[in-house]
Short mmCIF file of C-alpha atoms and ligand atoms in Angstrom, two decimals:
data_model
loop_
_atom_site.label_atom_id
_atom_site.label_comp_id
_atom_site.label_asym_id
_atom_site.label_seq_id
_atom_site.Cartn_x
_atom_site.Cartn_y
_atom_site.Cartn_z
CA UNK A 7 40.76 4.12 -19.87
CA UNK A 8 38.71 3.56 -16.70
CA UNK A 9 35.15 2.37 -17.50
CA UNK A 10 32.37 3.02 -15.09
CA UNK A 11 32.31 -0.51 -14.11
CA UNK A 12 35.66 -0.13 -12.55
CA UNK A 13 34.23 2.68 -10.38
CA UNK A 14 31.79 -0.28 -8.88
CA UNK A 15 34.89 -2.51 -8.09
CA UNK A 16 36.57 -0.06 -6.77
CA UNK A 17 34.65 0.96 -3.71
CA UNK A 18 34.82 -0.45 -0.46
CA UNK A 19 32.42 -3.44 0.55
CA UNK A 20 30.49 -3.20 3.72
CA UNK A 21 32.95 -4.80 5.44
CA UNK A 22 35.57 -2.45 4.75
CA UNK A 23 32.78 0.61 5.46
CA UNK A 24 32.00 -0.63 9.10
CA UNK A 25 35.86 -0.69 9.74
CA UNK A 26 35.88 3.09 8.07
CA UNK A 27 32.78 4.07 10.15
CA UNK A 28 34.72 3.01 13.51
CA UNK A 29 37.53 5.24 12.83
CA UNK A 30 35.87 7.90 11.67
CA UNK A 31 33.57 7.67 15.18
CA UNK A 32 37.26 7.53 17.01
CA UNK A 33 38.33 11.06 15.66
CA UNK A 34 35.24 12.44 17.33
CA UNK A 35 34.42 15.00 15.12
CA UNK A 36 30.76 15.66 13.53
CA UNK A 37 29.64 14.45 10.49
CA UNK A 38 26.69 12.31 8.30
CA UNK A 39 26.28 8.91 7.42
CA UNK A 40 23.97 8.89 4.73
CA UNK A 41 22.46 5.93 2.61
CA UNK A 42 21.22 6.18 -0.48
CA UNK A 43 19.01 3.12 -2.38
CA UNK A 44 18.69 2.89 -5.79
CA UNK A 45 15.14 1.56 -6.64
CA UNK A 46 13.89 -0.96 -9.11
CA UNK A 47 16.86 -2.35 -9.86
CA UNK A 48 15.88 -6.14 -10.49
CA UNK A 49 13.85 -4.45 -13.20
CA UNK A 50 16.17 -2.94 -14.71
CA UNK A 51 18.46 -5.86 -15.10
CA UNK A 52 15.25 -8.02 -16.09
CA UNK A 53 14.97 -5.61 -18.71
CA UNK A 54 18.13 -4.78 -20.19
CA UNK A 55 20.42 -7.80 -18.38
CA UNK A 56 23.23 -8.22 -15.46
CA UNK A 57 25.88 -6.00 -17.88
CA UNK A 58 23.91 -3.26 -18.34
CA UNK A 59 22.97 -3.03 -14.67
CA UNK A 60 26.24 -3.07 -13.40
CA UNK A 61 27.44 -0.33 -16.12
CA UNK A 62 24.54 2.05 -14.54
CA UNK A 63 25.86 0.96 -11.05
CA UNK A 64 29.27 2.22 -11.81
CA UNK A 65 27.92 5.34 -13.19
CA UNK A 66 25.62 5.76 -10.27
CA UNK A 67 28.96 5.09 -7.99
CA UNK A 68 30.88 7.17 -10.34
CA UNK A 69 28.36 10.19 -9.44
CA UNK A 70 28.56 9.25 -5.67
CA UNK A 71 31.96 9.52 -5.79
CA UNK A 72 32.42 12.89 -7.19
CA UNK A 73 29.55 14.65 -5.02
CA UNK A 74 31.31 13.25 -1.95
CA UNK A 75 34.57 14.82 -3.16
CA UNK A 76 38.09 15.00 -0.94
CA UNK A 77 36.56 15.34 2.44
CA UNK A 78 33.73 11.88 2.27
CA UNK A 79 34.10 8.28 2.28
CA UNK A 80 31.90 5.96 -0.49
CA UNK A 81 31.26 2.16 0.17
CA UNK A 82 28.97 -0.14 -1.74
CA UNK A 83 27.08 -1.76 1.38
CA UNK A 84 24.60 -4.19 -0.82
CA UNK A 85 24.06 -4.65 -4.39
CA UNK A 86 22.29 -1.52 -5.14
CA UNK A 87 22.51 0.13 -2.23
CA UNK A 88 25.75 2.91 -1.33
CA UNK A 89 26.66 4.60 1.72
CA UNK A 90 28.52 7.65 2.45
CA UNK A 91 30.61 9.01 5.68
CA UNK A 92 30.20 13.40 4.62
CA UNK A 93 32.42 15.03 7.08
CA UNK A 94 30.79 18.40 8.80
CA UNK A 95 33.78 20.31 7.56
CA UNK A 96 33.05 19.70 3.98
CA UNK A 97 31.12 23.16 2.56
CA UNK A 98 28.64 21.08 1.14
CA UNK A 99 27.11 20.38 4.74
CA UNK A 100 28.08 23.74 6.41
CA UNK A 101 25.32 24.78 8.71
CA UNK A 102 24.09 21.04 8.82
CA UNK A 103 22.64 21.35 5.47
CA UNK A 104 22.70 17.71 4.85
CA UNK A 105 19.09 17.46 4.00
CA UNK A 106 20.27 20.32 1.10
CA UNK A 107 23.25 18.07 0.16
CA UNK A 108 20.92 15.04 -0.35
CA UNK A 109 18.16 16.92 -2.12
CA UNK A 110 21.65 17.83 -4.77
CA UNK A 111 22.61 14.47 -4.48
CA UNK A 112 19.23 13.43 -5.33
CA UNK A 113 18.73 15.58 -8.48
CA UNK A 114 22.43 14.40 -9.25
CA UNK A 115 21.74 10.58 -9.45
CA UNK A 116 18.49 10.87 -11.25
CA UNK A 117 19.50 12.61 -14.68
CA UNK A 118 19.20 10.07 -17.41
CA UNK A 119 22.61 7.77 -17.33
CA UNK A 120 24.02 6.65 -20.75
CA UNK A 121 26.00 3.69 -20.94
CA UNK A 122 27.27 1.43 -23.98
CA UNK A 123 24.19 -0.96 -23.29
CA UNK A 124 21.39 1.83 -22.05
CA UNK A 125 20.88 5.41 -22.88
CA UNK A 126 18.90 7.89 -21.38
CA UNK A 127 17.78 5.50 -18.48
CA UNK A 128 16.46 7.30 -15.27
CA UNK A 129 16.57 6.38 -11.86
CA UNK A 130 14.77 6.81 -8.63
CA UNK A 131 16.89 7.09 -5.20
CA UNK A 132 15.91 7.11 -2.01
CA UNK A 133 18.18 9.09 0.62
CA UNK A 134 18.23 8.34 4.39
CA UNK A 135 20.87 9.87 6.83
CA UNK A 136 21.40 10.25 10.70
CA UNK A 137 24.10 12.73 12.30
CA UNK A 138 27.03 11.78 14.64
CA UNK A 139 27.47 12.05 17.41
CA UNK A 140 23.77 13.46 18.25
CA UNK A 141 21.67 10.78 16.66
CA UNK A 142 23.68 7.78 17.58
CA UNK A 143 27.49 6.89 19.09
CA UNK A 144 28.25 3.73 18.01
CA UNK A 145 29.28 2.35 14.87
CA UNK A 146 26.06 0.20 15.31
CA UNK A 147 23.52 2.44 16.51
CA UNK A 148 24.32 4.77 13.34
CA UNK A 149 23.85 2.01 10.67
CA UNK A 150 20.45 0.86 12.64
CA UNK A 151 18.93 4.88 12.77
CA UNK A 152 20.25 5.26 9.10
CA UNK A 153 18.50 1.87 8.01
CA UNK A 154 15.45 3.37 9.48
CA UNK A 155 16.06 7.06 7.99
CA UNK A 156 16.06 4.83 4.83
CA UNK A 157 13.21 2.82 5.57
CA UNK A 158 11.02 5.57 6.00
CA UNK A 159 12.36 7.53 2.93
CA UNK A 160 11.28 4.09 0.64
CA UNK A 161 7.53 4.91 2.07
CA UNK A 162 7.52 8.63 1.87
CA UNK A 163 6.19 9.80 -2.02
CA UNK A 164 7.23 13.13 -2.04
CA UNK A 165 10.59 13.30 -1.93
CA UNK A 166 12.10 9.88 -0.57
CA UNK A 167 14.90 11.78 1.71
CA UNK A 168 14.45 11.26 5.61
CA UNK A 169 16.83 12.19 8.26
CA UNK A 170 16.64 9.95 11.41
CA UNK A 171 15.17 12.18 14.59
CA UNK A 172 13.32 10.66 17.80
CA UNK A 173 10.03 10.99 16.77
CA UNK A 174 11.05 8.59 13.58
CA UNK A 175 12.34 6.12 16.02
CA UNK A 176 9.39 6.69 18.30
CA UNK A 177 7.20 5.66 15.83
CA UNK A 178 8.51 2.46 14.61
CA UNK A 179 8.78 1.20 18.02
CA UNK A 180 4.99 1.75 18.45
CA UNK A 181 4.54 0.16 14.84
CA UNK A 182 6.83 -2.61 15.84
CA UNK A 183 4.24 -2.73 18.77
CA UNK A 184 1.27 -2.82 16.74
CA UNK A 185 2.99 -5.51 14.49
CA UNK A 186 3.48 -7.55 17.21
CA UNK A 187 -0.11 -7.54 19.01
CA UNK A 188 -1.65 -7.83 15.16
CA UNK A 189 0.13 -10.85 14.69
CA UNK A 190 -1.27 -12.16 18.31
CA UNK A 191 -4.67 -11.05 16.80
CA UNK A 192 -5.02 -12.81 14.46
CA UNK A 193 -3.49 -16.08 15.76
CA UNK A 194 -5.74 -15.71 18.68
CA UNK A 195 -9.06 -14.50 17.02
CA UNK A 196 -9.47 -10.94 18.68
CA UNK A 197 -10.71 -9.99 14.62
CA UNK A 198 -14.03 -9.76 13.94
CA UNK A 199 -15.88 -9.78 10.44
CA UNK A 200 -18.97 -6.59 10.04
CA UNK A 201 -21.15 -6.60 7.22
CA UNK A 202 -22.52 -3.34 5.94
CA UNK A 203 -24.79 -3.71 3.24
CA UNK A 204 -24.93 -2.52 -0.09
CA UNK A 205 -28.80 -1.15 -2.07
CA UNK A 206 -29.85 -2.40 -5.25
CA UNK A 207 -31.48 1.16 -6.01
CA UNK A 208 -33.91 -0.68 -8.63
CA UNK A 209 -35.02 -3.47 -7.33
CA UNK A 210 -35.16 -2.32 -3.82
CA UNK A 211 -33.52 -4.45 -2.07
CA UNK A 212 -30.36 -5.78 -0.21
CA UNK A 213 -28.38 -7.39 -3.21
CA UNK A 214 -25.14 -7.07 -1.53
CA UNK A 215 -23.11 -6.79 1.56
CA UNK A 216 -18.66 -5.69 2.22
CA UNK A 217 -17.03 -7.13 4.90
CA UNK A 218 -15.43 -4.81 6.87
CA UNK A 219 -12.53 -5.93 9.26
CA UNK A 220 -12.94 -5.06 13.07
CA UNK A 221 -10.26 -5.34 15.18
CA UNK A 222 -11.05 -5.17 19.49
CA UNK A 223 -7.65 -5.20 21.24
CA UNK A 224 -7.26 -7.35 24.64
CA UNK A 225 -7.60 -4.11 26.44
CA UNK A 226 -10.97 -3.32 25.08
CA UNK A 227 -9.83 -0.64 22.55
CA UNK A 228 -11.07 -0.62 18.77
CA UNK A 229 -8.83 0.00 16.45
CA UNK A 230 -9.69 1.40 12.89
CA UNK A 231 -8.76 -1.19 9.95
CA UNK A 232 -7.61 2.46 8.13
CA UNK A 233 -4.59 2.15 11.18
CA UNK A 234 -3.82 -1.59 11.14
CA UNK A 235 -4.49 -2.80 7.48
CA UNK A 236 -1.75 -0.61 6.14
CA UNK A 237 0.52 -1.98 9.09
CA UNK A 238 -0.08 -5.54 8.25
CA UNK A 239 0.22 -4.42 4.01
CA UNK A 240 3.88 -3.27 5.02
CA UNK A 241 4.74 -6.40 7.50
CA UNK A 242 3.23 -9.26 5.34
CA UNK A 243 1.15 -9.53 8.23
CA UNK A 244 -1.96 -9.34 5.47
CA UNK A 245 -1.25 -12.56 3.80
CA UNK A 246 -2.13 -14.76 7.32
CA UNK A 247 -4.81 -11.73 7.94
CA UNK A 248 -6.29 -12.25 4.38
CA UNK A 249 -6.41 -16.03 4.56
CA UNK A 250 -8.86 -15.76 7.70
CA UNK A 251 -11.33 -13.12 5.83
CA UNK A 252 -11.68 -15.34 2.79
CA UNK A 253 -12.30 -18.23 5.17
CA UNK A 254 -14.71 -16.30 7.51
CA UNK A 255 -16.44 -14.74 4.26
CA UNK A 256 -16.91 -18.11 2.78
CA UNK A 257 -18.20 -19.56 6.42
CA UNK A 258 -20.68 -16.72 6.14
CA UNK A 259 -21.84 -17.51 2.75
CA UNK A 260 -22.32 -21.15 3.66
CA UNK A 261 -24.12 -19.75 7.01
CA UNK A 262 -26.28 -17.39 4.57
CA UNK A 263 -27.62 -19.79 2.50
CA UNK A 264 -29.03 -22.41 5.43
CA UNK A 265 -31.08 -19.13 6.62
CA UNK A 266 -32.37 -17.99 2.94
CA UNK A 267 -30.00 -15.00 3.31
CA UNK A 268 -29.52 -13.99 -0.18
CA UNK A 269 -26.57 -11.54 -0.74
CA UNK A 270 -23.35 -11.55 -2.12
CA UNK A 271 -20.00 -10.78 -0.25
CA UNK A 272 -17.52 -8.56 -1.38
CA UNK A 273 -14.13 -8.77 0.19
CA UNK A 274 -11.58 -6.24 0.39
CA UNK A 275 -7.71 -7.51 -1.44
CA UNK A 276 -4.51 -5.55 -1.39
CA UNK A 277 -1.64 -5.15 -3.28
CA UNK A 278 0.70 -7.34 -1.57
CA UNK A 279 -2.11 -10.53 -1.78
CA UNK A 280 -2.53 -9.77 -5.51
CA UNK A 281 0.96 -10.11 -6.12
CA UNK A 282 0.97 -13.32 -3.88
CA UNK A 283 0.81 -16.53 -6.12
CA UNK A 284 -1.37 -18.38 -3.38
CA UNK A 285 -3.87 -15.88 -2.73
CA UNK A 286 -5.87 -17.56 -5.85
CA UNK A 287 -5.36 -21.21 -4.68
CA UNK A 288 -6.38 -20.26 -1.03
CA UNK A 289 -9.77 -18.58 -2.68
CA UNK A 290 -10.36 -22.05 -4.57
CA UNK A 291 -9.65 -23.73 -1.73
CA UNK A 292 -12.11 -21.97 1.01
CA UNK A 293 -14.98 -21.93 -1.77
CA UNK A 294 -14.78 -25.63 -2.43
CA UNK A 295 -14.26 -26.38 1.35
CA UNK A 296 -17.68 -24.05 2.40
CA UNK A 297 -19.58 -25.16 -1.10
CA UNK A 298 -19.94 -21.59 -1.94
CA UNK A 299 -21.40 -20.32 -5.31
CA UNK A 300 -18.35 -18.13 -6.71
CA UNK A 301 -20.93 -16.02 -7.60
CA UNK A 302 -21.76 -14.41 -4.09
CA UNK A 303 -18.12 -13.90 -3.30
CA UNK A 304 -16.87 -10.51 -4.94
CA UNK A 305 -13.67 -8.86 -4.76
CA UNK A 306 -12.86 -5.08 -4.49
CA UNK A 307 -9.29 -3.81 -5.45
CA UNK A 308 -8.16 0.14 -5.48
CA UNK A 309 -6.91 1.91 -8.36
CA UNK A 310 -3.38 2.02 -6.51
CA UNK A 311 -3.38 -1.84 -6.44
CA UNK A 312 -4.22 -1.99 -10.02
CA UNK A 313 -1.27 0.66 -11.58
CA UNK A 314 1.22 -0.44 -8.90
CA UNK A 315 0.92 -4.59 -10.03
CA UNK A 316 -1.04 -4.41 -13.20
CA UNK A 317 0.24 -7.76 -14.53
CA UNK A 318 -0.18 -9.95 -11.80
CA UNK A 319 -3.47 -8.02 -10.93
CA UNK A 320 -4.78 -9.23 -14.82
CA UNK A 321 -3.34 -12.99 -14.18
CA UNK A 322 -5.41 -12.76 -11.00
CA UNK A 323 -8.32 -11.12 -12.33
CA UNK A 324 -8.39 -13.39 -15.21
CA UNK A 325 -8.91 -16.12 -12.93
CA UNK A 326 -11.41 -14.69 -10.73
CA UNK A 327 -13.37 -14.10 -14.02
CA UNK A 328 -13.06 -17.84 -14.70
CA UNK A 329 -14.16 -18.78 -11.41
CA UNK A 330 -17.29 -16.59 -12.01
CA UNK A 331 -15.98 -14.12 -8.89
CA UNK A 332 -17.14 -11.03 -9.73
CA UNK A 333 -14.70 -8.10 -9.24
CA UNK A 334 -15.25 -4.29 -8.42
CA UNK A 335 -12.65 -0.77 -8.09
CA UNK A 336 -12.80 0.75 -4.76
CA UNK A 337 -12.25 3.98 -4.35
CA UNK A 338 -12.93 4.89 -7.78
CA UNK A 339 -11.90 8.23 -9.15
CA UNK A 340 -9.18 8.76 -6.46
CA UNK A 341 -6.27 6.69 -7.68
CA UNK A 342 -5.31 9.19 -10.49
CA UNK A 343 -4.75 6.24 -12.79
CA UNK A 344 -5.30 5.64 -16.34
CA UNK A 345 -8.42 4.57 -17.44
CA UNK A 346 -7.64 2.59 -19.96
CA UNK A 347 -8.01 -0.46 -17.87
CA UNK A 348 -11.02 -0.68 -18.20
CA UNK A 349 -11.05 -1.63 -21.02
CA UNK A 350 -8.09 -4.39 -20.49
CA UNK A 351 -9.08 -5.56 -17.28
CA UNK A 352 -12.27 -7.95 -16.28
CA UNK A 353 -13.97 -5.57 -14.50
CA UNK A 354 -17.41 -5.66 -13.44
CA UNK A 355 -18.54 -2.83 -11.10
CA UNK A 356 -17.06 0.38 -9.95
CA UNK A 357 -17.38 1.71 -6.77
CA UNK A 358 -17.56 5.77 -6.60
CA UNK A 359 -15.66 6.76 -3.82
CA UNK A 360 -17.41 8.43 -0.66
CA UNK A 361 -15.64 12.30 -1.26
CA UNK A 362 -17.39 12.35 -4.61
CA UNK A 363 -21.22 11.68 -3.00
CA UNK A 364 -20.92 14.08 -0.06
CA UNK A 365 -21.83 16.90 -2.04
CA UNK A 366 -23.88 15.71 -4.29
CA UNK A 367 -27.98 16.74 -5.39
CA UNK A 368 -27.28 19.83 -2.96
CA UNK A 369 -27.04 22.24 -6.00
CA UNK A 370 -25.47 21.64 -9.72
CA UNK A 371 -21.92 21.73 -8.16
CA UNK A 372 -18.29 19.64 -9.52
CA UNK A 373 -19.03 16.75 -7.56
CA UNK A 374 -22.63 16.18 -9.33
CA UNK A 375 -20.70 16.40 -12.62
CA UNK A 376 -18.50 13.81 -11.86
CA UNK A 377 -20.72 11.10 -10.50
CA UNK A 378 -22.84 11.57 -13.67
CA UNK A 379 -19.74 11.52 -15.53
CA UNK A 380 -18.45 8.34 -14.05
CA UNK A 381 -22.60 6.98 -14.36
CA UNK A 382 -22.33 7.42 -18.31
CA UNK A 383 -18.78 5.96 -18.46
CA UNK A 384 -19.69 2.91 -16.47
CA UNK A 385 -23.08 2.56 -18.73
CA UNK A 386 -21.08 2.85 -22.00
CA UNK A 387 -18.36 0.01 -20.70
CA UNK A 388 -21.18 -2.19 -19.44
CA UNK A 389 -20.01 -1.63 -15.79
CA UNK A 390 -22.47 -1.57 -12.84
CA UNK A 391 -21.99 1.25 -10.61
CA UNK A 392 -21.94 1.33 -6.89
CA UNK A 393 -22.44 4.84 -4.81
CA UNK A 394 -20.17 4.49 -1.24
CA UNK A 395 -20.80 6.87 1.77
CA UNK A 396 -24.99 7.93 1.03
CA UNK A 397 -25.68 9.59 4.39
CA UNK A 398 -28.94 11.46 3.54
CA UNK A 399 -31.98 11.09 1.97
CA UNK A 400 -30.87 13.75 -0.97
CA UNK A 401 -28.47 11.70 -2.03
CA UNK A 402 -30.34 8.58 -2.48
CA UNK A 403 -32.77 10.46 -4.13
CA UNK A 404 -29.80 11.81 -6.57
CA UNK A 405 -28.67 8.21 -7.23
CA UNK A 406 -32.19 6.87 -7.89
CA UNK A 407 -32.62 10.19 -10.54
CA UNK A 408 -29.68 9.83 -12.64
CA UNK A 409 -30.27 5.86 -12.45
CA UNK A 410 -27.41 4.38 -10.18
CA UNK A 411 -27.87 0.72 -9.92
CA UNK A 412 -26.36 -0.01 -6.21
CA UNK A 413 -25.90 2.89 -3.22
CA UNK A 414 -23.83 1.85 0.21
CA UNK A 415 -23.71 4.25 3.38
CA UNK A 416 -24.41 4.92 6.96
CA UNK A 417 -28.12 6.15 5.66
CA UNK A 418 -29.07 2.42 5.06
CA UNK A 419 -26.50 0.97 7.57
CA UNK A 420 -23.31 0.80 9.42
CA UNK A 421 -21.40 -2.19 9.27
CA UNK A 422 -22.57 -4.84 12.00
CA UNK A 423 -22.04 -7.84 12.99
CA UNK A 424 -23.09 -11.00 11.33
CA UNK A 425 -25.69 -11.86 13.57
CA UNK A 426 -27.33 -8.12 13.74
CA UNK A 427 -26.62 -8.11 9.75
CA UNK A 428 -28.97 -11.44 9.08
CA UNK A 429 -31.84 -9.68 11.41
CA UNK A 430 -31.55 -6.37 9.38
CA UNK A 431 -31.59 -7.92 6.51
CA UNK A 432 -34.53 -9.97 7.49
CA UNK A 433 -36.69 -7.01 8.68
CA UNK A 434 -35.68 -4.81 6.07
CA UNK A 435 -36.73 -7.81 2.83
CA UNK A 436 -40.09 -8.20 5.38
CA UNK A 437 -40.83 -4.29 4.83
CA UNK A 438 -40.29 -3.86 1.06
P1 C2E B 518 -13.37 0.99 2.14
O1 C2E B 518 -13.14 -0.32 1.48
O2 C2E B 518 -13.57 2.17 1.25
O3 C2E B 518 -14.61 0.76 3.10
C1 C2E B 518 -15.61 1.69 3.29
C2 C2E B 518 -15.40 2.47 4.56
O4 C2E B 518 -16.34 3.54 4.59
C3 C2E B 518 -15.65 1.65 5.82
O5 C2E B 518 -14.77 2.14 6.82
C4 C2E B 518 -17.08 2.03 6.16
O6 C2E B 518 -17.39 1.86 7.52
C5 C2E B 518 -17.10 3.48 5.77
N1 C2E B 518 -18.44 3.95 5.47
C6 C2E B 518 -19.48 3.24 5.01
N2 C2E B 518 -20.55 4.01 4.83
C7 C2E B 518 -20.20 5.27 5.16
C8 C2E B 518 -20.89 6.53 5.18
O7 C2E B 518 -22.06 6.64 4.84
N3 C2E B 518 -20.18 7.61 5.56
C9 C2E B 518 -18.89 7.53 5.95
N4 C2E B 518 -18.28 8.66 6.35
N5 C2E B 518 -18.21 6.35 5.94
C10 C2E B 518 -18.84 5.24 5.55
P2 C2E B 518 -13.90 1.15 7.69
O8 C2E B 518 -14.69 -0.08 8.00
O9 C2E B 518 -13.32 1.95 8.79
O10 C2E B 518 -12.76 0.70 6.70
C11 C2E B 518 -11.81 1.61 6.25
C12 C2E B 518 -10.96 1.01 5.18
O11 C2E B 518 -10.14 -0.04 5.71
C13 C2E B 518 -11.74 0.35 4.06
O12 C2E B 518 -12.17 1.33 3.16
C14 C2E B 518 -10.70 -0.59 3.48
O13 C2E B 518 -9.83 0.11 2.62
C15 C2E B 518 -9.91 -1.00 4.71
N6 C2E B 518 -10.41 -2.32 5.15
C16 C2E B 518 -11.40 -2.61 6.02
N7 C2E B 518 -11.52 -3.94 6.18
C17 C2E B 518 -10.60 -4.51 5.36
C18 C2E B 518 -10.23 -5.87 5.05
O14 C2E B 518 -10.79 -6.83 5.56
N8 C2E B 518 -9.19 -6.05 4.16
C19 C2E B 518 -8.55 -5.02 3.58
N9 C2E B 518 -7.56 -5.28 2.72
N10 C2E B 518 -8.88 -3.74 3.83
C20 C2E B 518 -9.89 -3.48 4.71
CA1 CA B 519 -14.00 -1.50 -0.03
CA1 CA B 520 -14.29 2.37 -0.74
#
């Protein structure tokens, strides 16, 4: 009897599907060439080993295989990734109904597979495609678009199916632009570090300070950090970009102290630098090379970076906590996560996120609820809390009732630069 590791074996290579591709292209007739991903595999044969992986494989070809039916070609173009040649005249894509086809294929692949090694084991896929001959001609040109269908179905949330069109393709190219004059940023210093500081609401006075990234392009254009930090998260572009803050941050403590400025620095990390072994050494490094106290540097990390690389974010925070580094969550109450870290990780502060203070002290409303909620959680965990976005003086006054220790916002500050920061500072300790 066939097992459904003979079902892997048995499909083409990508060899053999580029040599399929071509003469399908030379009959001239419509149809798809659709790719389809299967995610997290390394974890899966972490977990359960190379055997079991390849059995779920098969299956998954197996699956592939019978959706595709008479009228489709299958190949297996990289270890867990499959692509398929669906002809136009095949019912299933009538109408150009592909994206229908995929969203079947879709449900198909991701009921629970049962193997001899694994049962009831669920997958994610991800599903690009591109149509011949309107989205490409060649044999080239099709596997490129569909690469990039599939690229941007890995990033998309909802439903991880994207058919290639020329706004898609637009779009990287101006990424791939960005990308490019990022990575000449940073090489050639066109980043800037602001500082916007941060209340102590009891003590009345400037305890604390973020540093906020400013990028001014060659051309004299700003460009928001919420536009090119995700752009260098997805290029690896952060890891160089990172490596200058903590430097620059450290040069400013060392700065800070010569001219009695007293604050602490928190810097912003994301996921990719958590999950980067170095990102620890480089911190030891730039403290020991500046002679910074650990103690003014702090870290902020979003809920997202904590569920999506909780074990590497507790090595790292474990380490921080050793180094006396104190650590804060951005963005808190957004990320939809658990709470139970808080109890796991070493946390020290929370930050409540901006959308939560806009509302709030302007009449008992939801938003009022949940800051006090997220006040008496903090208090009973020992965590300081941290208000983001106070813009009026209602606020501040809301904070100060219900006893939050730190408030941040445009009604104190924006972020400035380093030299307008140490003057404000300056005047603002002279007048309290
Ligand atoms: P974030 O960490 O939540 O930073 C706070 C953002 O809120 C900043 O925007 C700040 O200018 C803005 N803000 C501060 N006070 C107020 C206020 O009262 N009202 C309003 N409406 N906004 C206020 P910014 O500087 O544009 O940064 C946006 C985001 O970009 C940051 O959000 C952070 O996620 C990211 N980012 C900025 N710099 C860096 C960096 O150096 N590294 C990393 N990884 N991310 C950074
Ligand atoms: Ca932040
Ligand atoms: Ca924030």
């Amino acid at each position: 009897p066939q097992t459904s590791t003979d079902s892997l074996t048995q499909l083409p290579n990508r060899h053999y599907f580029t040599v399929q591709l071509r003469r399908t292209i030379a009959q001239k007739t419509p149809f798809y060439l659709i790719y389809v991903d299967v995610k997290g595999f390394k974890h899966i044969n972490n977990l359960h080993g190379y055997k079991a992986g390849d059995e779920i494989l098969g299956a998954v070809a197996a699956r592939l295989t019978k959706a595709v039916g008479e009228l489709g070609f299958v190949a297996r173009i990289a270890s867990n990734e499959f692509a398929l040649i669906l002809n136009i005249k095949n019912k299933a894509v009538a109408n150009d109904n592909a994206l229908i086809f995929a969203e079947a294929l879709q449900s198909t692949l991701r009921q629970p597979y049962d193997t001899s090694l694994v049962q009831g084991l669920t997958l994610d896929v991800c599903i690009g495609l591109v149509r011949y001959p309107e989205h490409a001609m060649s044999a080239d040109e099709l596997m490129r678009n569909c690469d990039l269908a599939l690229y941007y179905a890995k990033y998309r949330l909802d439903n991880a199916i994207c058919a290639f069109s020329d706004e898609l393709k637009r779009h990287s190219e101006e990424r791939y632009k960005l990308e490019e004059s990022l990575r000449r940023a940073i090489e050639n210093g066109e980043l800037e570090v602001y500082l916007q500081p941060i209340i102590d609401l009891k003590a009345n006075r400037v305890a604390k300070c973020e540093a906020l990234a400013r990028w001014q392009h060659a051309d004299g254009e700003f460009i928001s950090p919420e536009v090119f930090i995700p752009v260098a998260e997805q290029t690896g572009l952060i890891i160089p970009f990172g490596n200058w803050l903590i430097d620059e941050v450290c040069k400013i403590l060392q700065r800070f102290k010569q001219q009695a400025v007293d604050v602490r620095v928190a810097i912003n990390v994301s996921a990719r630098q958590v999950s980067d072994q170095d990102t620890i050494d480089y911190i030891i490094s730039s403290i020991e090379s500046y002679q910074v106290n650990p103690k003014q540097l702090s870290v902020e990390l979003t809920e997202s970076v904590l569920v999506h690389s909780y074990e590497s974010v507790s090595a790292l925070l474990v380490k921080l906590r050793q180094l006396g580094v104190i650590v804060s969550i951005d963005d808190f109450g957004t990320g939809f996560s658990s709470l139970s870290y808080l109890k796991h990780l070493s946390i020290d502060e929370l930050k409540v996120d901006k959308s939560f203070i806009q509302d709030v002290g302007i009449k008992n409303n939801e938003d009022s609820a949940i800051v006090l909620a997220i006040l008496g959680l903090a208090k009973s965990l020992n965590l300081q809390v941290i208000a983001e976005g106070v813009e009026t003086a209602d606020q501040h006054q809301f904070l100060i009732d219900n006893n939050c220790d730190c408030a941040q916002g445009f009604l104190y500050s924006k972020p400035m630069t380093v030299s307008d920061f140490s003057t404000w500072y300056k005047d603002y300790t002279s007048q309290s």
